[in-house]
């Protein structure tokens, strides 16, 4: 059994991209550590109040539902989609990487997850997660780095289906997430969809619509169970070898 560290930018990112994998690893006895860079305070919340306080509480609930053994909040300001000059994305990635590497050392982690180079859909904090995790894995000599992503072909088909169903969705620029040829791990998380749905629902402030906006969590949580299973039953990763010549097996090897 090994320790696996999942690094995310904001509360609810873990629910959407890696919750099934986290629940699966936890159920199989691996130690799961969740590290989150910001409180997501720049995001909208459905019922007012202090967004950072509310979203941190939701994050703790989600982590517990997924069986996380440890939650680390780095406490950087949320950059927002426009990229605040004082936000997480503007901090020196080497400084942040040293903090993340400290966690990897403490935990003797054998695997770290981040995002693909574009941060999935281009959010500045997500791109920073990619930069930081790559540096931290090198500093800590963590053997396996997995970039959490989405199969771009699947994503395009999902947008098309949503439009047919009358759901307002962003345009498909073709530049988001990763191509099928890049993806190395397609993890079947269907037996853990109850935990994934519960993790998503824990982020209630992000699962409600306000002012007519369509929220990703709101749309996904309204899917009938067969469609939810189809849409969210797989989680995708791109594996990066951080130690030259490493032949170490890793906890996802048998899942893919």
mmCIF file of C-alpha atoms in Angstrom:
data_model
loop_
_atom_site.group_PDB
_atom_site.id
_atom_site.type_symbol
_atom_site.label_atom_id
_atom_site.label_comp_id
_atom_site.label_asym_id
_atom_site.label_seq_id
_atom_site.Cartn_x
_atom_site.Cartn_y
_atom_site.Cartn_z
ATOM 1 C CA UNK A 1 0.000 0.000 0.000
ATOM 2 C CA UNK A 2 1.295 3.459 -0.865
ATOM 3 C CA UNK A 3 0.512 7.141 -0.325
ATOM 4 C CA UNK A 4 -1.074 9.019 -3.219
ATOM 5 C CA UNK A 5 -1.266 12.834 -3.170
ATOM 6 C CA UNK A 6 -3.929 14.623 -5.197
ATOM 7 C CA UNK A 7 -3.177 18.302 -5.866
ATOM 8 C CA UNK A 8 -6.054 20.593 -6.883
ATOM 9 C CA UNK A 9 -6.604 24.312 -7.396
ATOM 10 C CA UNK A 10 -10.021 24.884 -5.802
ATOM 11 C CA UNK A 11 -12.660 23.083 -3.751
ATOM 12 C CA UNK A 12 -14.856 20.961 -6.086
ATOM 13 C CA UNK A 13 -12.046 20.321 -8.597
ATOM 14 C CA UNK A 14 -11.332 17.073 -6.779
ATOM 15 C CA UNK A 15 -14.988 16.055 -7.086
ATOM 16 C CA UNK A 16 -15.141 16.561 -10.834
ATOM 17 C CA UNK A 17 -11.784 15.160 -11.948
ATOM 18 C CA UNK A 18 -10.461 12.605 -9.466
ATOM 19 C CA UNK A 19 -13.112 11.716 -6.867
ATOM 20 C CA UNK A 20 -13.719 8.215 -8.178
ATOM 21 C CA UNK A 21 -10.012 7.420 -8.252
ATOM 22 C CA UNK A 22 -9.558 8.777 -4.728
ATOM 23 C CA UNK A 23 -12.456 6.737 -3.369
ATOM 24 C CA UNK A 24 -11.189 3.642 -5.159
ATOM 25 C CA UNK A 25 -7.659 3.942 -3.819
ATOM 26 C CA UNK A 26 -8.930 4.618 -0.306
ATOM 27 C CA UNK A 27 -11.225 1.576 -0.409
ATOM 28 C CA UNK A 28 -8.269 -0.580 -1.415
ATOM 29 C CA UNK A 29 -6.217 0.535 1.578
ATOM 30 C CA UNK A 30 -3.950 3.162 0.048
ATOM 31 C CA UNK A 31 -3.331 6.416 1.912
ATOM 32 C CA UNK A 32 -4.994 9.319 0.096
ATOM 33 C CA UNK A 33 -3.875 12.908 0.743
ATOM 34 C CA UNK A 34 -5.698 15.883 -0.783
ATOM 35 C CA UNK A 35 -3.815 19.176 -1.209
ATOM 36 C CA UNK A 36 -5.811 22.232 -2.350
ATOM 37 C CA UNK A 37 -4.161 25.515 -3.302
ATOM 38 C CA UNK A 38 -7.003 28.006 -2.701
ATOM 39 C CA UNK A 39 -10.382 28.308 -0.993
ATOM 40 C CA UNK A 40 -12.080 29.123 -4.294
ATOM 41 C CA UNK A 41 -13.303 32.415 -2.889
ATOM 42 C CA UNK A 42 -13.442 34.056 -6.328
ATOM 43 C CA UNK A 43 -16.162 31.640 -7.418
ATOM 44 C CA UNK A 44 -19.855 32.392 -7.192
ATOM 45 C CA UNK A 45 -21.862 30.854 -4.388
ATOM 46 C CA UNK A 46 -25.567 30.268 -4.607
ATOM 47 C CA UNK A 47 -26.686 31.546 -1.221
ATOM 48 C CA UNK A 48 -24.387 34.475 -0.468
ATOM 49 C CA UNK A 49 -22.251 34.534 2.645
ATOM 50 C CA UNK A 50 -18.460 34.275 2.748
ATOM 51 C CA UNK A 51 -17.461 32.177 -0.275
ATOM 52 C CA UNK A 52 -14.089 31.127 1.116
ATOM 53 C CA UNK A 53 -15.449 29.972 4.472
ATOM 54 C CA UNK A 54 -18.349 28.144 2.848
ATOM 55 C CA UNK A 55 -16.261 26.405 0.225
ATOM 56 C CA UNK A 56 -13.623 25.300 2.745
ATOM 57 C CA UNK A 57 -16.354 23.636 4.803
ATOM 58 C CA UNK A 58 -17.657 21.921 1.679
ATOM 59 C CA UNK A 59 -14.131 20.764 0.865
ATOM 60 C CA UNK A 60 -13.763 19.131 4.266
ATOM 61 C CA UNK A 61 -17.046 17.293 3.763
ATOM 62 C CA UNK A 62 -15.991 16.101 0.325
ATOM 63 C CA UNK A 63 -12.612 14.879 1.586
ATOM 64 C CA UNK A 64 -14.280 12.865 4.343
ATOM 65 C CA UNK A 65 -16.751 11.299 1.915
ATOM 66 C CA UNK A 66 -13.898 10.193 -0.347
ATOM 67 C CA UNK A 67 -11.967 8.589 2.505
ATOM 68 C CA UNK A 68 -9.065 11.038 2.495
ATOM 69 C CA UNK A 69 -6.573 10.446 5.277
ATOM 70 C CA UNK A 70 -5.287 14.026 5.256
ATOM 71 C CA UNK A 71 -6.403 17.376 3.833
ATOM 72 C CA UNK A 72 -3.835 20.143 3.308
ATOM 73 C CA UNK A 73 -5.025 23.661 2.428
ATOM 74 C CA UNK A 74 -2.191 25.866 1.151
ATOM 75 C CA UNK A 75 -4.221 29.067 1.600
ATOM 76 C CA UNK A 76 -3.323 31.001 -1.560
ATOM 77 C CA UNK A 77 -5.806 33.573 -2.937
ATOM 78 C CA UNK A 78 -8.074 32.382 -5.739
ATOM 79 C CA UNK A 79 -6.985 34.058 -8.995
ATOM 80 C CA UNK A 80 -10.375 33.894 -10.691
ATOM 81 C CA UNK A 81 -10.752 33.281 -14.405
ATOM 82 C CA UNK A 82 -9.140 36.612 -15.281
ATOM 83 C CA UNK A 83 -6.018 35.930 -13.214
ATOM 84 C CA UNK A 84 -5.626 38.288 -10.249
ATOM 85 C CA UNK A 85 -2.113 39.783 -9.870
ATOM 86 C CA UNK A 86 -2.170 38.690 -6.220
ATOM 87 C CA UNK A 87 -3.727 35.282 -6.812
ATOM 88 C CA UNK A 88 -2.257 31.806 -6.677
ATOM 89 C CA UNK A 89 -1.353 31.872 -10.370
ATOM 90 C CA UNK A 90 0.907 34.922 -9.815
ATOM 91 C CA UNK A 91 2.986 33.343 -7.031
ATOM 92 C CA UNK A 92 6.455 32.015 -7.712
ATOM 93 C CA UNK A 93 5.857 28.369 -8.686
ATOM 94 C CA UNK A 94 9.187 27.361 -7.133
ATOM 95 C CA UNK A 95 8.094 28.715 -3.737
ATOM 96 C CA UNK A 96 4.776 26.847 -3.909
ATOM 97 C CA UNK A 97 6.532 23.717 -5.178
ATOM 98 C CA UNK A 98 8.773 23.670 -2.116
ATOM 99 C CA UNK A 99 5.683 23.634 0.126
ATOM 100 C CA UNK A 100 4.109 20.824 -1.882
ATOM 101 C CA UNK A 101 7.415 18.914 -1.915
ATOM 102 C CA UNK A 102 7.477 19.137 1.889
ATOM 103 C CA UNK A 103 4.126 17.319 1.967
ATOM 104 C CA UNK A 104 5.390 14.710 -0.495
ATOM 105 C CA UNK A 105 8.460 14.143 1.704
ATOM 106 C CA UNK A 106 6.415 13.937 4.911
ATOM 107 C CA UNK A 107 4.070 11.417 3.363
ATOM 108 C CA UNK A 108 6.743 9.476 1.473
ATOM 109 C CA UNK A 109 4.345 9.767 -1.461
ATOM 110 C CA UNK A 110 4.831 7.511 -4.456
ATOM 111 C CA UNK A 111 2.292 9.234 -6.689
ATOM 112 C CA UNK A 112 1.170 12.832 -7.286
ATOM 113 C CA UNK A 113 -1.633 14.090 -9.508
ATOM 114 C CA UNK A 114 -1.852 17.494 -11.188
ATOM 115 C CA UNK A 115 -3.482 18.834 -14.387
ATOM 116 C CA UNK A 116 -2.470 18.860 -18.033
ATOM 117 C CA UNK A 117 -0.335 21.839 -19.236
ATOM 118 C CA UNK A 118 -3.380 23.936 -20.184
ATOM 119 C CA UNK A 119 -5.035 23.288 -16.848
ATOM 120 C CA UNK A 120 -7.875 21.539 -18.627
ATOM 121 C CA UNK A 121 -9.785 24.556 -19.869
ATOM 122 C CA UNK A 122 -7.181 27.262 -19.307
ATOM 123 C CA UNK A 123 -7.957 28.548 -15.800
ATOM 124 C CA UNK A 124 -4.796 30.344 -14.593
ATOM 125 C CA UNK A 125 -4.844 28.542 -11.243
ATOM 126 C CA UNK A 126 -5.106 25.184 -13.007
ATOM 127 C CA UNK A 127 -2.130 25.990 -15.219
ATOM 128 C CA UNK A 128 -0.219 26.951 -12.068
ATOM 129 C CA UNK A 129 -1.077 23.571 -10.514
ATOM 130 C CA UNK A 130 0.590 21.913 -13.512
ATOM 131 C CA UNK A 131 3.741 24.024 -13.144
ATOM 132 C CA UNK A 132 3.961 23.589 -9.384
ATOM 133 C CA UNK A 133 3.334 19.845 -9.369
ATOM 134 C CA UNK A 134 5.964 19.204 -12.030
ATOM 135 C CA UNK A 135 8.557 21.100 -9.984
ATOM 136 C CA UNK A 136 7.487 19.517 -6.682
ATOM 137 C CA UNK A 137 7.652 15.982 -8.041
ATOM 138 C CA UNK A 138 11.221 16.636 -9.169
ATOM 139 C CA UNK A 139 12.193 18.173 -5.823
ATOM 140 C CA UNK A 140 10.691 15.304 -3.836
ATOM 141 C CA UNK A 141 11.759 12.653 -6.338
ATOM 142 C CA UNK A 142 8.186 11.370 -6.484
ATOM 143 C CA UNK A 143 8.277 8.586 -9.077
ATOM 144 C CA UNK A 144 4.854 8.968 -10.671
ATOM 145 C CA UNK A 145 3.103 12.162 -11.772
ATOM 146 C CA UNK A 146 -0.359 11.738 -13.250
ATOM 147 C CA UNK A 147 -2.033 14.687 -14.976
ATOM 148 C CA UNK A 148 -5.785 14.580 -14.399
ATOM 149 C CA UNK A 149 -7.583 15.488 -17.602
ATOM 150 C CA UNK A 150 -10.553 14.603 -19.826
ATOM 151 C CA UNK A 151 -10.565 12.833 -23.154
ATOM 152 C CA UNK A 152 -11.070 15.720 -25.599
ATOM 153 C CA UNK A 153 -13.182 13.590 -27.954
ATOM 154 C CA UNK A 154 -15.483 12.558 -25.111
ATOM 155 C CA UNK A 155 -15.714 16.191 -23.985
ATOM 156 C CA UNK A 156 -16.753 17.369 -27.464
ATOM 157 C CA UNK A 157 -19.417 14.672 -27.675
ATOM 158 C CA UNK A 158 -20.690 15.641 -24.235
ATOM 159 C CA UNK A 159 -21.045 19.295 -25.252
ATOM 160 C CA UNK A 160 -22.928 18.284 -28.375
ATOM 161 C CA UNK A 161 -25.313 16.091 -26.394
ATOM 162 C CA UNK A 162 -25.874 18.885 -23.869
ATOM 163 C CA UNK A 163 -26.761 21.356 -26.623
ATOM 164 C CA UNK A 164 -29.238 18.879 -28.104
ATOM 165 C CA UNK A 165 -30.793 18.631 -24.640
ATOM 166 C CA UNK A 166 -31.134 22.416 -24.508
ATOM 167 C CA UNK A 167 -28.397 23.050 -21.953
ATOM 168 C CA UNK A 168 -26.364 26.245 -22.382
ATOM 169 C CA UNK A 169 -22.716 25.206 -22.597
ATOM 170 C CA UNK A 170 -19.460 26.955 -23.575
ATOM 171 C CA UNK A 171 -18.264 26.748 -27.198
ATOM 172 C CA UNK A 172 -15.944 23.889 -28.059
ATOM 173 C CA UNK A 173 -12.646 25.520 -29.006
ATOM 174 C CA UNK A 174 -10.889 22.199 -29.534
ATOM 175 C CA UNK A 175 -8.055 23.367 -27.269
ATOM 176 C CA UNK A 176 -9.261 21.952 -23.966
ATOM 177 C CA UNK A 177 -8.043 18.926 -22.024
ATOM 178 C CA UNK A 178 -6.080 16.134 -23.769
ATOM 179 C CA UNK A 179 -6.325 14.161 -26.983
ATOM 180 C CA UNK A 180 -7.104 10.450 -26.861
ATOM 181 C CA UNK A 181 -3.589 9.645 -28.061
ATOM 182 C CA UNK A 182 -2.033 11.445 -25.078
ATOM 183 C CA UNK A 183 -4.072 9.688 -22.396
ATOM 184 C CA UNK A 184 -2.270 6.798 -20.710
ATOM 185 C CA UNK A 185 -4.781 5.878 -17.973
ATOM 186 C CA UNK A 186 -8.522 5.377 -18.295
ATOM 187 C CA UNK A 187 -9.648 4.484 -14.790
ATOM 188 C CA UNK A 188 -12.978 2.713 -14.353
ATOM 189 C CA UNK A 189 -14.629 4.303 -11.307
ATOM 190 C CA UNK A 190 -18.194 3.088 -11.873
ATOM 191 C CA UNK A 191 -18.324 1.078 -8.623
ATOM 192 C CA UNK A 192 -17.422 4.286 -6.751
ATOM 193 C CA UNK A 193 -19.939 6.606 -8.389
ATOM 194 C CA UNK A 194 -21.986 6.870 -5.184
ATOM 195 C CA UNK A 195 -18.956 8.393 -3.456
ATOM 196 C CA UNK A 196 -18.246 10.617 -6.451
ATOM 197 C CA UNK A 197 -21.829 11.884 -6.574
ATOM 198 C CA UNK A 198 -21.767 12.514 -2.813
ATOM 199 C CA UNK A 199 -18.500 14.445 -3.165
ATOM 200 C CA UNK A 200 -20.004 16.591 -5.921
ATOM 201 C CA UNK A 201 -23.184 17.178 -3.911
ATOM 202 C CA UNK A 202 -21.081 18.252 -0.904
ATOM 203 C CA UNK A 203 -20.135 21.350 -2.893
ATOM 204 C CA UNK A 204 -23.686 22.633 -2.673
ATOM 205 C CA UNK A 205 -22.705 26.267 -3.270
ATOM 206 C CA UNK A 206 -21.387 25.258 -6.699
ATOM 207 C CA UNK A 207 -24.186 22.832 -7.519
ATOM 208 C CA UNK A 208 -26.895 25.483 -7.669
ATOM 209 C CA UNK A 209 -27.621 28.020 -10.360
ATOM 210 C CA UNK A 210 -27.747 31.729 -9.630
ATOM 211 C CA UNK A 211 -28.725 34.532 -11.968
ATOM 212 C CA UNK A 212 -29.516 32.124 -14.779
ATOM 213 C CA UNK A 213 -25.953 30.798 -15.038
ATOM 214 C CA UNK A 214 -25.497 27.147 -15.932
ATOM 215 C CA UNK A 215 -23.223 25.484 -13.414
ATOM 216 C CA UNK A 216 -21.341 22.322 -14.356
ATOM 217 C CA UNK A 217 -22.067 20.577 -11.076
ATOM 218 C CA UNK A 218 -25.735 21.509 -11.269
ATOM 219 C CA UNK A 219 -26.062 19.980 -14.733
ATOM 220 C CA UNK A 220 -24.162 16.806 -13.864
ATOM 221 C CA UNK A 221 -26.010 16.171 -10.612
ATOM 222 C CA UNK A 222 -29.339 16.402 -12.452
ATOM 223 C CA UNK A 223 -28.369 13.594 -14.828
ATOM 224 C CA UNK A 224 -30.371 10.360 -14.429
ATOM 225 C CA UNK A 225 -28.230 7.635 -12.894
ATOM 226 C CA UNK A 226 -27.630 5.721 -16.162
ATOM 227 C CA UNK A 227 -26.394 8.929 -17.846
ATOM 228 C CA UNK A 228 -24.373 9.900 -14.789
ATOM 229 C CA UNK A 229 -22.708 6.485 -14.951
ATOM 230 C CA UNK A 230 -21.973 6.930 -18.650
ATOM 231 C CA UNK A 231 -20.681 10.501 -18.297
ATOM 232 C CA UNK A 232 -18.622 10.127 -15.121
ATOM 233 C CA UNK A 233 -17.725 6.452 -14.914
ATOM 234 C CA UNK A 234 -14.216 7.000 -16.299
ATOM 235 C CA UNK A 235 -11.437 9.301 -15.089
ATOM 236 C CA UNK A 236 -8.520 10.105 -17.373
ATOM 237 C CA UNK A 237 -4.829 10.722 -16.726
ATOM 238 C CA UNK A 238 -1.570 11.301 -18.570
ATOM 239 C CA UNK A 239 1.376 9.640 -16.842
ATOM 240 C CA UNK A 240 4.734 11.421 -16.623
ATOM 241 C CA UNK A 241 7.835 9.527 -15.545
ATOM 242 C CA UNK A 242 9.685 11.714 -13.046
ATOM 243 C CA UNK A 243 12.602 9.361 -12.325
ATOM 244 C CA UNK A 244 14.562 8.187 -15.352
ATOM 245 C CA UNK A 245 14.413 4.453 -15.786
ATOM 246 C CA UNK A 246 11.866 3.968 -12.983
ATOM 247 C CA UNK A 247 10.114 0.619 -13.269
ATOM 248 C CA UNK A 248 8.152 0.996 -10.084
ATOM 249 C CA UNK A 249 4.624 -0.292 -10.176
ATOM 250 C CA UNK A 250 2.020 2.157 -8.945
ATOM 251 C CA UNK A 251 -1.453 1.842 -7.444
ATOM 252 C CA UNK A 252 -3.264 2.582 -10.715
ATOM 253 C CA UNK A 253 -1.353 0.031 -12.780
ATOM 254 C CA UNK A 254 -3.898 -2.690 -12.223
ATOM 255 C CA UNK A 255 -6.842 -0.339 -12.752
ATOM 256 C CA UNK A 256 -6.127 0.694 -16.317
#
